[in-house]
mmCIF file of N, CA and C in Angstrom:
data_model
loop_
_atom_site.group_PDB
_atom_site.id
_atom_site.type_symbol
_atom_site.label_atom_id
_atom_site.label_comp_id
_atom_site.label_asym_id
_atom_site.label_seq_id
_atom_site.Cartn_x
_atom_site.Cartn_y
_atom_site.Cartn_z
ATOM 1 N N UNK A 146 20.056 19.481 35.307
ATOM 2 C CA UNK A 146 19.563 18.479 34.396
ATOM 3 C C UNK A 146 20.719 18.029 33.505
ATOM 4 N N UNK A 147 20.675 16.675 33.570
ATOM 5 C CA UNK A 147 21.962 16.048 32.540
ATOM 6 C C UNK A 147 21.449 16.270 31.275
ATOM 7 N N UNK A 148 21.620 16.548 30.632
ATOM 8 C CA UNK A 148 21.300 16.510 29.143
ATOM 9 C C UNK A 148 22.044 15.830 28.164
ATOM 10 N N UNK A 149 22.024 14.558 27.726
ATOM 11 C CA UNK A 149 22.987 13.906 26.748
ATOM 12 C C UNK A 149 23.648 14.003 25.683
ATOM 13 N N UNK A 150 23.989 14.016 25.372
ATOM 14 C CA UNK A 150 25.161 14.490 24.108
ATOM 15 C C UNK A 150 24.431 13.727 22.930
ATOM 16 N N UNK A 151 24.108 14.987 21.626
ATOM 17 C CA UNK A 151 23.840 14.256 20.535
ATOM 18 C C UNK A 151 24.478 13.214 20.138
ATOM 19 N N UNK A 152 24.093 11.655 19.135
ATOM 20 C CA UNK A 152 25.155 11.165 19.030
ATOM 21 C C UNK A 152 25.877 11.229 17.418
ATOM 22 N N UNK A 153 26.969 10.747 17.803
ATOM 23 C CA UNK A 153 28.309 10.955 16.671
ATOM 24 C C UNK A 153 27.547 10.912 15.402
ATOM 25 N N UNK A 154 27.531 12.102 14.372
ATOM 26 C CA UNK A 154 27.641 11.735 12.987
ATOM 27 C C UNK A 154 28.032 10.607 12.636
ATOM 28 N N UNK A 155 26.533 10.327 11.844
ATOM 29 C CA UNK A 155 26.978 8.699 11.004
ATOM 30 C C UNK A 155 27.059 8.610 9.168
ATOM 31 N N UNK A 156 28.034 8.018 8.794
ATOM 32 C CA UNK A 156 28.048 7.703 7.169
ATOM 33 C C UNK A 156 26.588 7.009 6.731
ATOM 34 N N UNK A 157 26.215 6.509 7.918
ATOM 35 C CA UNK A 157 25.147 5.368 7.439
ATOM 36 C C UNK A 157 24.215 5.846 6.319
ATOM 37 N N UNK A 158 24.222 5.257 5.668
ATOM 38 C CA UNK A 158 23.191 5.428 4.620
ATOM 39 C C UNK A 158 21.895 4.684 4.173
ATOM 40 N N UNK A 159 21.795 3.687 5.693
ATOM 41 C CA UNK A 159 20.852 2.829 5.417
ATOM 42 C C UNK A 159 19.387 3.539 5.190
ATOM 43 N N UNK A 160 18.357 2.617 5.556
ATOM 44 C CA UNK A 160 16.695 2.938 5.112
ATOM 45 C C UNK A 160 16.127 4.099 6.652
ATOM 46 N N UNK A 161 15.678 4.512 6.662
ATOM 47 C CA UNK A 161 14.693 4.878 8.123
ATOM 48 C C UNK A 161 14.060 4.393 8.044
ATOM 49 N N UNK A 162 13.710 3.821 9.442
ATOM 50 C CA UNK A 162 12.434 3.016 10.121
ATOM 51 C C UNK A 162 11.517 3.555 10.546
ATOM 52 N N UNK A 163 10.237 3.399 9.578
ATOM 53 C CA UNK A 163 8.946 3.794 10.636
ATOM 54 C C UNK A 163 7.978 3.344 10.980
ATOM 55 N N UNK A 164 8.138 2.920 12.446
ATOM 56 C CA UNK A 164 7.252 2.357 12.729
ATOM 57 C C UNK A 164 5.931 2.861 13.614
ATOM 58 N N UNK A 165 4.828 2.448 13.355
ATOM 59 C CA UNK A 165 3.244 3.210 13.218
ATOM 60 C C UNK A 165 2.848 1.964 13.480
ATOM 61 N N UNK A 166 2.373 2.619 14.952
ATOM 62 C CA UNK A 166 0.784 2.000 15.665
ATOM 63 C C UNK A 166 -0.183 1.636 15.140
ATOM 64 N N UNK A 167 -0.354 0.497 14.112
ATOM 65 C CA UNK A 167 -1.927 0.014 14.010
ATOM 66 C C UNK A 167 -2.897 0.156 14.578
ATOM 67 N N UNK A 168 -2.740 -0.199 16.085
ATOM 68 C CA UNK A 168 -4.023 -0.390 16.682
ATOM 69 C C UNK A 168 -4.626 0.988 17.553
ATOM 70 N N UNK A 169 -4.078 2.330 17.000
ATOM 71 C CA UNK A 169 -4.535 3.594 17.273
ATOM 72 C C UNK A 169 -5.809 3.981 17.178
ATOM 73 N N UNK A 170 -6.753 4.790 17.443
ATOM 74 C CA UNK A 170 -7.719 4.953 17.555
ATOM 75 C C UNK A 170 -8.607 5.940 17.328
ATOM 76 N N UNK A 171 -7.152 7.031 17.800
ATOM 77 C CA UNK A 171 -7.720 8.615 18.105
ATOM 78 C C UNK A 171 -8.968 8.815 19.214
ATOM 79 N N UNK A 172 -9.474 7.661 19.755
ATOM 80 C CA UNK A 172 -10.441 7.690 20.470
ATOM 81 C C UNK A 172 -11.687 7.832 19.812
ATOM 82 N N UNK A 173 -11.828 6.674 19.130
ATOM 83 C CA UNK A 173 -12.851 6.373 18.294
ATOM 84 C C UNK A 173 -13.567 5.029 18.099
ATOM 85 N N UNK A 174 -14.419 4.761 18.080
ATOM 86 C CA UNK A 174 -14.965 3.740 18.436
ATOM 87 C C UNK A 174 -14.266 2.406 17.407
ATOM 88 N N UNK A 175 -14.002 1.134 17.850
ATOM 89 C CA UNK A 175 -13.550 0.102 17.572
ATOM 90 C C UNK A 175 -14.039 0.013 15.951
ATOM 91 N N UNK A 176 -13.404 -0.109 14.966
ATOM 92 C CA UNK A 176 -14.114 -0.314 13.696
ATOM 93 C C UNK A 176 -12.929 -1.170 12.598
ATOM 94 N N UNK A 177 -13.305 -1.283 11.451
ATOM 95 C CA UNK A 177 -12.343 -2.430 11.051
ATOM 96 C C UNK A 177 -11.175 -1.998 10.787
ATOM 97 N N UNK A 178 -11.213 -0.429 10.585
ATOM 98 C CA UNK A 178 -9.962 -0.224 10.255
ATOM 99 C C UNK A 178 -9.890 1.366 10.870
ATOM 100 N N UNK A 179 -8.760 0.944 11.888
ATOM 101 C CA UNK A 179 -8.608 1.986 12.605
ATOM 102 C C UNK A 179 -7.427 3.263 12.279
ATOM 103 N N UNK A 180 -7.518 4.003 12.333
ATOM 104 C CA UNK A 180 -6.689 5.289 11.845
ATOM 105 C C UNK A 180 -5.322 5.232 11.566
ATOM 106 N N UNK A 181 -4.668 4.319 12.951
ATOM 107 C CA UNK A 181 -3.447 3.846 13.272
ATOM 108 C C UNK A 181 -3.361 2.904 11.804
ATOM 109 N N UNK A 182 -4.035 1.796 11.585
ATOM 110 C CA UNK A 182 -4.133 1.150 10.318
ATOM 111 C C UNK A 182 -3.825 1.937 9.394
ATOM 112 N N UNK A 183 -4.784 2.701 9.236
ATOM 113 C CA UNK A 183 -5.172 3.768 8.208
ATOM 114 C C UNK A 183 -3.769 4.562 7.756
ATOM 115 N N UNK A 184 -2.963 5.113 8.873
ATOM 116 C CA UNK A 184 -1.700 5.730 8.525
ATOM 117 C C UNK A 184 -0.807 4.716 8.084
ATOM 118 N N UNK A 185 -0.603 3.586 8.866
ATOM 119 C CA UNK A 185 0.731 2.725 8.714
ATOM 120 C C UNK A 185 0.024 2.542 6.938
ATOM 121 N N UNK A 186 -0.876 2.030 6.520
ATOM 122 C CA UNK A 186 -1.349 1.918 5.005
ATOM 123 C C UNK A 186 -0.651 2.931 4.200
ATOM 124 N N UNK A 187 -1.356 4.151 4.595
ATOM 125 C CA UNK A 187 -0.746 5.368 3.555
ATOM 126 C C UNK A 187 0.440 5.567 3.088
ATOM 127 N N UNK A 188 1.491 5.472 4.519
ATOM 128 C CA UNK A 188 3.242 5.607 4.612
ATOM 129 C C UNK A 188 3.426 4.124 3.882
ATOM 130 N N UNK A 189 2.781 2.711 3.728
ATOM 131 C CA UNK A 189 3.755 2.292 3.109
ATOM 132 C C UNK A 189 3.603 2.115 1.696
ATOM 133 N N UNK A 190 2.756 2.880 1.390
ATOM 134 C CA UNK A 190 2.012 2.993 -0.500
ATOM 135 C C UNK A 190 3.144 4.193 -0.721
ATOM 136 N N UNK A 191 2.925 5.162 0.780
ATOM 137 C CA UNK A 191 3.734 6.181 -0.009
ATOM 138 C C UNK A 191 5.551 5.734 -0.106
ATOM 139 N N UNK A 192 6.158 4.717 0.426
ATOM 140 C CA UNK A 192 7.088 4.535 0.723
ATOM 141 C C UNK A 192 7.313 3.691 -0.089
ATOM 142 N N UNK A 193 6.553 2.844 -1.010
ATOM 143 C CA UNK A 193 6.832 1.487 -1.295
ATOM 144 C C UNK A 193 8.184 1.669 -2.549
ATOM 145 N N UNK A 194 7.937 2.888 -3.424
ATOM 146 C CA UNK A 194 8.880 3.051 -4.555
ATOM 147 C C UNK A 194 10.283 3.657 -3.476
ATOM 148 N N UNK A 195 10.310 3.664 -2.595
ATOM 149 C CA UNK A 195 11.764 4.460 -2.019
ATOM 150 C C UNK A 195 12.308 3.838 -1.320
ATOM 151 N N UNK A 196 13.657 2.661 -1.649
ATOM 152 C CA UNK A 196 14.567 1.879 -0.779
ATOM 153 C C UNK A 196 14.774 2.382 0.619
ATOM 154 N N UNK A 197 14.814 3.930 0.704
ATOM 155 C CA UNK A 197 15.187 4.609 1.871
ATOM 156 C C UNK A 197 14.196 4.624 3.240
ATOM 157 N N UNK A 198 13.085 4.364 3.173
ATOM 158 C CA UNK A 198 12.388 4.721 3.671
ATOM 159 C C UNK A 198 11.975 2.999 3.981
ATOM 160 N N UNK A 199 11.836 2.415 4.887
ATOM 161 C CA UNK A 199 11.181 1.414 5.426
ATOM 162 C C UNK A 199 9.771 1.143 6.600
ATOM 163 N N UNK A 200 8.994 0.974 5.902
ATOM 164 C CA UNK A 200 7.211 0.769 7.389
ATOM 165 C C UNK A 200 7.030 -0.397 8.204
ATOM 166 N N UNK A 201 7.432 -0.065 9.491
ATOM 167 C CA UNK A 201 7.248 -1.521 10.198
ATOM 168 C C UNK A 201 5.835 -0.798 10.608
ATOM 169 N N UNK A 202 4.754 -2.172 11.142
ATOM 170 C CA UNK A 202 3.956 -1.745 11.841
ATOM 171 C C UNK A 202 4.102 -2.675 13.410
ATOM 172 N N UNK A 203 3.496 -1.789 14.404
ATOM 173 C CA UNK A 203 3.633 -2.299 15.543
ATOM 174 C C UNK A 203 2.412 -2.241 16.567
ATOM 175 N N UNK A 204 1.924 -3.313 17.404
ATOM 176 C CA UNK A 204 0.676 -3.227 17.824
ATOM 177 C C UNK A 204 -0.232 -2.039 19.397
ATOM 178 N N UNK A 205 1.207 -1.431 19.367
ATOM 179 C CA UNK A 205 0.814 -0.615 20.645
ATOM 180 C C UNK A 205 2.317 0.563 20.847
ATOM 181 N N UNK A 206 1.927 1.461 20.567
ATOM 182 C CA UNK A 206 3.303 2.252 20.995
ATOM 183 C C UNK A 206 2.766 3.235 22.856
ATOM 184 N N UNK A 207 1.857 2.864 23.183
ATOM 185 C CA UNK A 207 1.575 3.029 24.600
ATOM 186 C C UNK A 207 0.959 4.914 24.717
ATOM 187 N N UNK A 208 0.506 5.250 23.753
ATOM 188 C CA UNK A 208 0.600 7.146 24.261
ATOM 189 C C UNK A 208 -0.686 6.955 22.865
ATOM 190 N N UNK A 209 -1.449 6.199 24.047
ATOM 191 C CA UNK A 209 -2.982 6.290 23.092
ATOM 192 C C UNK A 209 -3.852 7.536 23.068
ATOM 193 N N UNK A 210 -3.638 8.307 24.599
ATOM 194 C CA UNK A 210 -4.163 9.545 24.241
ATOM 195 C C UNK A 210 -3.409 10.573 23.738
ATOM 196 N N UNK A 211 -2.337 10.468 22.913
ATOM 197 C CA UNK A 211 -2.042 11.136 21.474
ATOM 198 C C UNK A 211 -2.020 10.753 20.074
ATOM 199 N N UNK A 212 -2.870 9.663 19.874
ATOM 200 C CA UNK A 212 -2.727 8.626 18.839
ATOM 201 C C UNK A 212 -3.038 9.693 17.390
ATOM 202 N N UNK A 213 -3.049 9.082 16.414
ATOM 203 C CA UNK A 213 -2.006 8.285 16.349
ATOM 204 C C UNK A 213 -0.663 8.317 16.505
ATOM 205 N N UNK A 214 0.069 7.289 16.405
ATOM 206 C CA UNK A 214 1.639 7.197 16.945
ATOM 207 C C UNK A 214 2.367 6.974 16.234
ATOM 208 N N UNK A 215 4.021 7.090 15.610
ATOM 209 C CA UNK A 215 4.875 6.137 15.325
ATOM 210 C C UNK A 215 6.485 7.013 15.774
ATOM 211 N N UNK A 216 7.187 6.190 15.530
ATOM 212 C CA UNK A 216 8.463 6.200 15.849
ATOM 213 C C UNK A 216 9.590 5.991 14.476
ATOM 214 N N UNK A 217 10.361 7.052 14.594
ATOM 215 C CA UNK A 217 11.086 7.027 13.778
ATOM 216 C C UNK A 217 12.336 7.045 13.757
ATOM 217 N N UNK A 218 13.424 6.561 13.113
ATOM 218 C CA UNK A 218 14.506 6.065 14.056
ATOM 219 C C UNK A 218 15.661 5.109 12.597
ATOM 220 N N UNK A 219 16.733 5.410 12.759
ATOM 221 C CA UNK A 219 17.861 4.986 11.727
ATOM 222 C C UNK A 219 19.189 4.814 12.487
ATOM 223 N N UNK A 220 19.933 3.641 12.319
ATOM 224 C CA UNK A 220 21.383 3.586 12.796
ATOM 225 C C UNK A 220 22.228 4.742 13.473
ATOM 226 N N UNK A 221 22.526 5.131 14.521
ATOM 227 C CA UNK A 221 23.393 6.469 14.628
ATOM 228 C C UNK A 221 22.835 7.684 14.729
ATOM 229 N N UNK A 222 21.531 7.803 14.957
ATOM 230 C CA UNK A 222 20.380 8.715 14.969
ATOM 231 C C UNK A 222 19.384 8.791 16.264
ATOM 232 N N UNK A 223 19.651 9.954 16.457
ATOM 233 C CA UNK A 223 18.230 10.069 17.395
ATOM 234 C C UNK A 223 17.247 9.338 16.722
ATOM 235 N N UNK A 224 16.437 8.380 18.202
ATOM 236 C CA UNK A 224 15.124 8.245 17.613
ATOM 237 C C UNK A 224 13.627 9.059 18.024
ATOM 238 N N UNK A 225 12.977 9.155 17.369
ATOM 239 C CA UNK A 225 11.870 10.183 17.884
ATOM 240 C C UNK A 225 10.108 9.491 17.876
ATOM 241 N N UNK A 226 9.691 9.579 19.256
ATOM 242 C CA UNK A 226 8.439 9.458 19.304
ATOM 243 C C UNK A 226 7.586 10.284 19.030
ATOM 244 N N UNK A 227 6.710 9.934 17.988
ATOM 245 C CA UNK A 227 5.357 11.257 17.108
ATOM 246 C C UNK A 227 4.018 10.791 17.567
ATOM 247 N N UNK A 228 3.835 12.215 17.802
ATOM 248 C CA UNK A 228 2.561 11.573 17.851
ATOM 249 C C UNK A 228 1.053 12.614 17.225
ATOM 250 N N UNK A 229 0.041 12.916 17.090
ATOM 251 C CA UNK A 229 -1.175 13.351 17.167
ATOM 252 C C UNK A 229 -1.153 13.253 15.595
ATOM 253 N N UNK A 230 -0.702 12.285 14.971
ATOM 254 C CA UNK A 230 -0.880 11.701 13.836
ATOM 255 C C UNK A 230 -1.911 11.310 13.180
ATOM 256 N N UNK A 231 -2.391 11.212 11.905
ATOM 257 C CA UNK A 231 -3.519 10.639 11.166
ATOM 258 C C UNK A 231 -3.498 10.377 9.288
ATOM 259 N N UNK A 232 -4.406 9.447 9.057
ATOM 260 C CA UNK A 232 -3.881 9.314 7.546
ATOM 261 C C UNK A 232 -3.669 10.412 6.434
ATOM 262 N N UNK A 233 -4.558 11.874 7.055
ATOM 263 C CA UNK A 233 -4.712 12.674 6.667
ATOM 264 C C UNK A 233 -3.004 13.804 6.516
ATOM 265 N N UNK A 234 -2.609 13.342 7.698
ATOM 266 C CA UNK A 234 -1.022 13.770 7.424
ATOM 267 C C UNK A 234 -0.172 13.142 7.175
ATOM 268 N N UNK A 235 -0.247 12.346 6.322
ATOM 269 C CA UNK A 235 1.108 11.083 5.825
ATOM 270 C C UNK A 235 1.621 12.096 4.937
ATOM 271 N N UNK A 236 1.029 12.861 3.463
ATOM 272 C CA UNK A 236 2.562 13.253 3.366
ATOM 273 C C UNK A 236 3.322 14.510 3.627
ATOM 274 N N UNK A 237 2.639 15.109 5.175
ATOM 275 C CA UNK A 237 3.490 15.861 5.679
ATOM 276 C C UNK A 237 4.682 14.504 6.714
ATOM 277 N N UNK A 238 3.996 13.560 6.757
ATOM 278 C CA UNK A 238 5.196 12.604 7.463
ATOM 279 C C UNK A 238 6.427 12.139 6.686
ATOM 280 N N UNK A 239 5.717 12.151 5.575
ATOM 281 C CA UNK A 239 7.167 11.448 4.720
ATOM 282 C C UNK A 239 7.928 12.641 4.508
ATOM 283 N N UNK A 240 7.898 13.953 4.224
ATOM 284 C CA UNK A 240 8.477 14.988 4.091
ATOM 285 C C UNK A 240 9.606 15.118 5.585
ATOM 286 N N UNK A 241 8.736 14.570 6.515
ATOM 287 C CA UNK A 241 9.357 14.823 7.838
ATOM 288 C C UNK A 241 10.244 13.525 8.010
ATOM 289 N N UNK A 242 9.685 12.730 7.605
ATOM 290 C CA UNK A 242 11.334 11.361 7.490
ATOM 291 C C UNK A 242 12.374 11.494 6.189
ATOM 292 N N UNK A 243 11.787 12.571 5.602
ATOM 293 C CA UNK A 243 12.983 12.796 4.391
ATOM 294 C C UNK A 243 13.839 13.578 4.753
ATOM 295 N N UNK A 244 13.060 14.632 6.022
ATOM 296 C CA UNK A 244 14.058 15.325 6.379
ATOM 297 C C UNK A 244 15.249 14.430 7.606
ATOM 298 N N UNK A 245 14.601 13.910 8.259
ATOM 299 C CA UNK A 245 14.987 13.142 9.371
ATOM 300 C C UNK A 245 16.329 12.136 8.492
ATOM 301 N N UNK A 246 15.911 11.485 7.828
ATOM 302 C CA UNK A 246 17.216 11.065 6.803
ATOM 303 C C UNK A 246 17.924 12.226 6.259
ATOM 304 N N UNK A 247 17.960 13.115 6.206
ATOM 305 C CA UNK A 247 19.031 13.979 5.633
ATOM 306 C C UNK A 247 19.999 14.231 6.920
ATOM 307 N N UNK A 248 19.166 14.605 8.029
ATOM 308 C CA UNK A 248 19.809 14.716 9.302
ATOM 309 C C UNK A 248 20.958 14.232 9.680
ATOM 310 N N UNK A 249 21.772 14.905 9.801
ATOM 311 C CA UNK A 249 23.164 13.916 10.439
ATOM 312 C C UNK A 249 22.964 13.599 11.767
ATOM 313 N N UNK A 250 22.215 14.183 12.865
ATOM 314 C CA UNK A 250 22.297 13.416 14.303
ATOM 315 C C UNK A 250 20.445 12.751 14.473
ATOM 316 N N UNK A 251 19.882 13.038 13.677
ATOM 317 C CA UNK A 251 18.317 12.850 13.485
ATOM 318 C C UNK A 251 17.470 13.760 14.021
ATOM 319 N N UNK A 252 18.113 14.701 14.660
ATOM 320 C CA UNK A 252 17.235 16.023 14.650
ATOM 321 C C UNK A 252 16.853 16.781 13.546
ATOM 322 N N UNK A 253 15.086 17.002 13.772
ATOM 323 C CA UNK A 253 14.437 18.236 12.426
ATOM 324 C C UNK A 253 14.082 19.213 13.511
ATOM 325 N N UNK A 254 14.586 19.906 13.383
ATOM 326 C CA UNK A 254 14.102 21.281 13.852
ATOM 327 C C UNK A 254 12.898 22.088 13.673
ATOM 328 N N UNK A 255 11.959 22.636 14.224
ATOM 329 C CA UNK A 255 10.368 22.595 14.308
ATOM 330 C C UNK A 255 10.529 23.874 12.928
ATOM 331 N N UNK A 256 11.267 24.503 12.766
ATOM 332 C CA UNK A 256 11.054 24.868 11.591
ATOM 333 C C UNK A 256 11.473 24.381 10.110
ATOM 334 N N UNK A 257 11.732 23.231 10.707
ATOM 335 C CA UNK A 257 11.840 22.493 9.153
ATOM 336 C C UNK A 257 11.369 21.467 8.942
ATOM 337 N N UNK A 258 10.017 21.533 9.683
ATOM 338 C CA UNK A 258 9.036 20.311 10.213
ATOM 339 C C UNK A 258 7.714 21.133 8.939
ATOM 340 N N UNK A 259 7.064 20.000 8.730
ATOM 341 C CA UNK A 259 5.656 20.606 8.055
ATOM 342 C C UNK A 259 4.725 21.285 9.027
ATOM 343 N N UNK A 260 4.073 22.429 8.767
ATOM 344 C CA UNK A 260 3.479 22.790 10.062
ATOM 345 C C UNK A 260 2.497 22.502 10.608
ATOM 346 N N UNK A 261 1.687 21.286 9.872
ATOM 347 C CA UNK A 261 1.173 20.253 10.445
ATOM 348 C C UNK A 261 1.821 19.534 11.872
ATOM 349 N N UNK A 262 2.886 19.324 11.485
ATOM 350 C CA UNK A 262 3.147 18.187 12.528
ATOM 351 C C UNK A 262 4.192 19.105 13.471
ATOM 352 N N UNK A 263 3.668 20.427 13.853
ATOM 353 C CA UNK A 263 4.992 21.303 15.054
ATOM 354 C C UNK A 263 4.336 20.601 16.393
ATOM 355 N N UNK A 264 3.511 20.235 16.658
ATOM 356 C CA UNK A 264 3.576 19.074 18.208
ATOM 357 C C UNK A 264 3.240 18.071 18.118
ATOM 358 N N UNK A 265 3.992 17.256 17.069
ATOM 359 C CA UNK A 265 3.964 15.836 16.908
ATOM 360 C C UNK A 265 5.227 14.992 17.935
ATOM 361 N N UNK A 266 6.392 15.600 18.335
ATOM 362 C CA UNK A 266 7.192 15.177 19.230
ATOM 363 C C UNK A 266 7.060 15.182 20.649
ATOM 364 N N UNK A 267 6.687 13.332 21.243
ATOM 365 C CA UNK A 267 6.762 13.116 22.625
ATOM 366 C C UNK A 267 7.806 12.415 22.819
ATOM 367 N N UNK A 268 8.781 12.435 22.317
ATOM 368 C CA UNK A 268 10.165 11.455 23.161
ATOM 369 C C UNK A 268 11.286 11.372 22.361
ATOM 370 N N UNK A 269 12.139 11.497 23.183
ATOM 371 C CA UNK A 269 13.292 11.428 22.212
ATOM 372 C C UNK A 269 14.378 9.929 22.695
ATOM 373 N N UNK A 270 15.022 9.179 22.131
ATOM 374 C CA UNK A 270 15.248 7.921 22.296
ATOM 375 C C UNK A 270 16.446 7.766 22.154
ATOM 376 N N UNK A 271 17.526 7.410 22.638
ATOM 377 C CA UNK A 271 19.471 7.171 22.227
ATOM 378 C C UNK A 271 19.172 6.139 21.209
ATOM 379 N N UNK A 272 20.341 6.942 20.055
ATOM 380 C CA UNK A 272 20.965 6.192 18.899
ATOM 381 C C UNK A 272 21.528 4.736 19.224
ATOM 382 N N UNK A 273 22.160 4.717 20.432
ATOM 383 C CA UNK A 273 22.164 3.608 21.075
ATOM 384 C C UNK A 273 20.819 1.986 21.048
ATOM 385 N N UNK A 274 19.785 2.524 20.941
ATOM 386 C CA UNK A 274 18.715 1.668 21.124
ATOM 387 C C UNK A 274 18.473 1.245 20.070
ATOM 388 N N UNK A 275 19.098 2.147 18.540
ATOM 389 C CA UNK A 275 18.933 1.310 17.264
ATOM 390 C C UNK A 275 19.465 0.890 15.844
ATOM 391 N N UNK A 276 20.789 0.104 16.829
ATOM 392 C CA UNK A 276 21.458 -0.215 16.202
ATOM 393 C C UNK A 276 21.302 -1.473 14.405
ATOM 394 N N UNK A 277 19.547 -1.911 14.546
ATOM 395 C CA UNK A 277 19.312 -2.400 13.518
ATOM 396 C C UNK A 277 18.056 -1.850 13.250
ATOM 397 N N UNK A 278 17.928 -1.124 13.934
ATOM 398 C CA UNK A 278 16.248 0.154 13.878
ATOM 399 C C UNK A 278 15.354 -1.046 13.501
#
């Protein structure tokens, strides 16, 4: 198995990007405001006072039967697909993108993850792919 090389330590000091599935579900019946909603809401109330931290929302991250979803991801950084998410764990998420910004290659290590979220990681993504996150 090839296994890729973390990539290069970055100075960057820009915002992290997170972007969260609106249209998530958890497998729950269609209603006005769906969970996926429900989280991307929470992260950006909880984010709104912190330059560092930026909430895109996005209409499908495709891994509905782990919903909810988002992706997190900064210049020079691994990016990482999360998932079995809900509004109920936003601020074990922001704890986990505070750590993810401290990160020099964007790896958190499951013990320095909230222990809420130790199988929230389905994918891991090249620094390559986000170069304006």
């Amino acid at each position: 198995m090839n296994i890729p090389a973390p990539p290069e330590p970055t100075d960057d000091t820009g915002p992290v990007h997170l972007h969260v599935c609106v249209t998530c579900r958890r497998g729950l019946p269609a209603s006005d405001s769906p969970p996926g909603r429900q989280l991307h809401d929470a992260m950006q109330a909880r984010a709104a006072d912190n330059p560092q931290v930026v909430v895109h929302e996005v209409s499908c991250l495709a891994a509905c039967n782990d919903g909810c979803t988002a992706v997190v991801a900064m210049p020079g950084k691994w990016g990482w697909l999360l998932a079995n998410l809900g509004p109920e764990k936003a601020d074990d998420l922001m704890t986990y993108v505070a750590a993810y910004g401290a990160s020099r290659s964007g790896t958190v290590m499951p013990s320095r993850r909230p222990a809420s979220l130790s199988d929230m990681v389905r994918g891991r993504f090249p620094a390559s792919l986000f170069s304006g996150a």
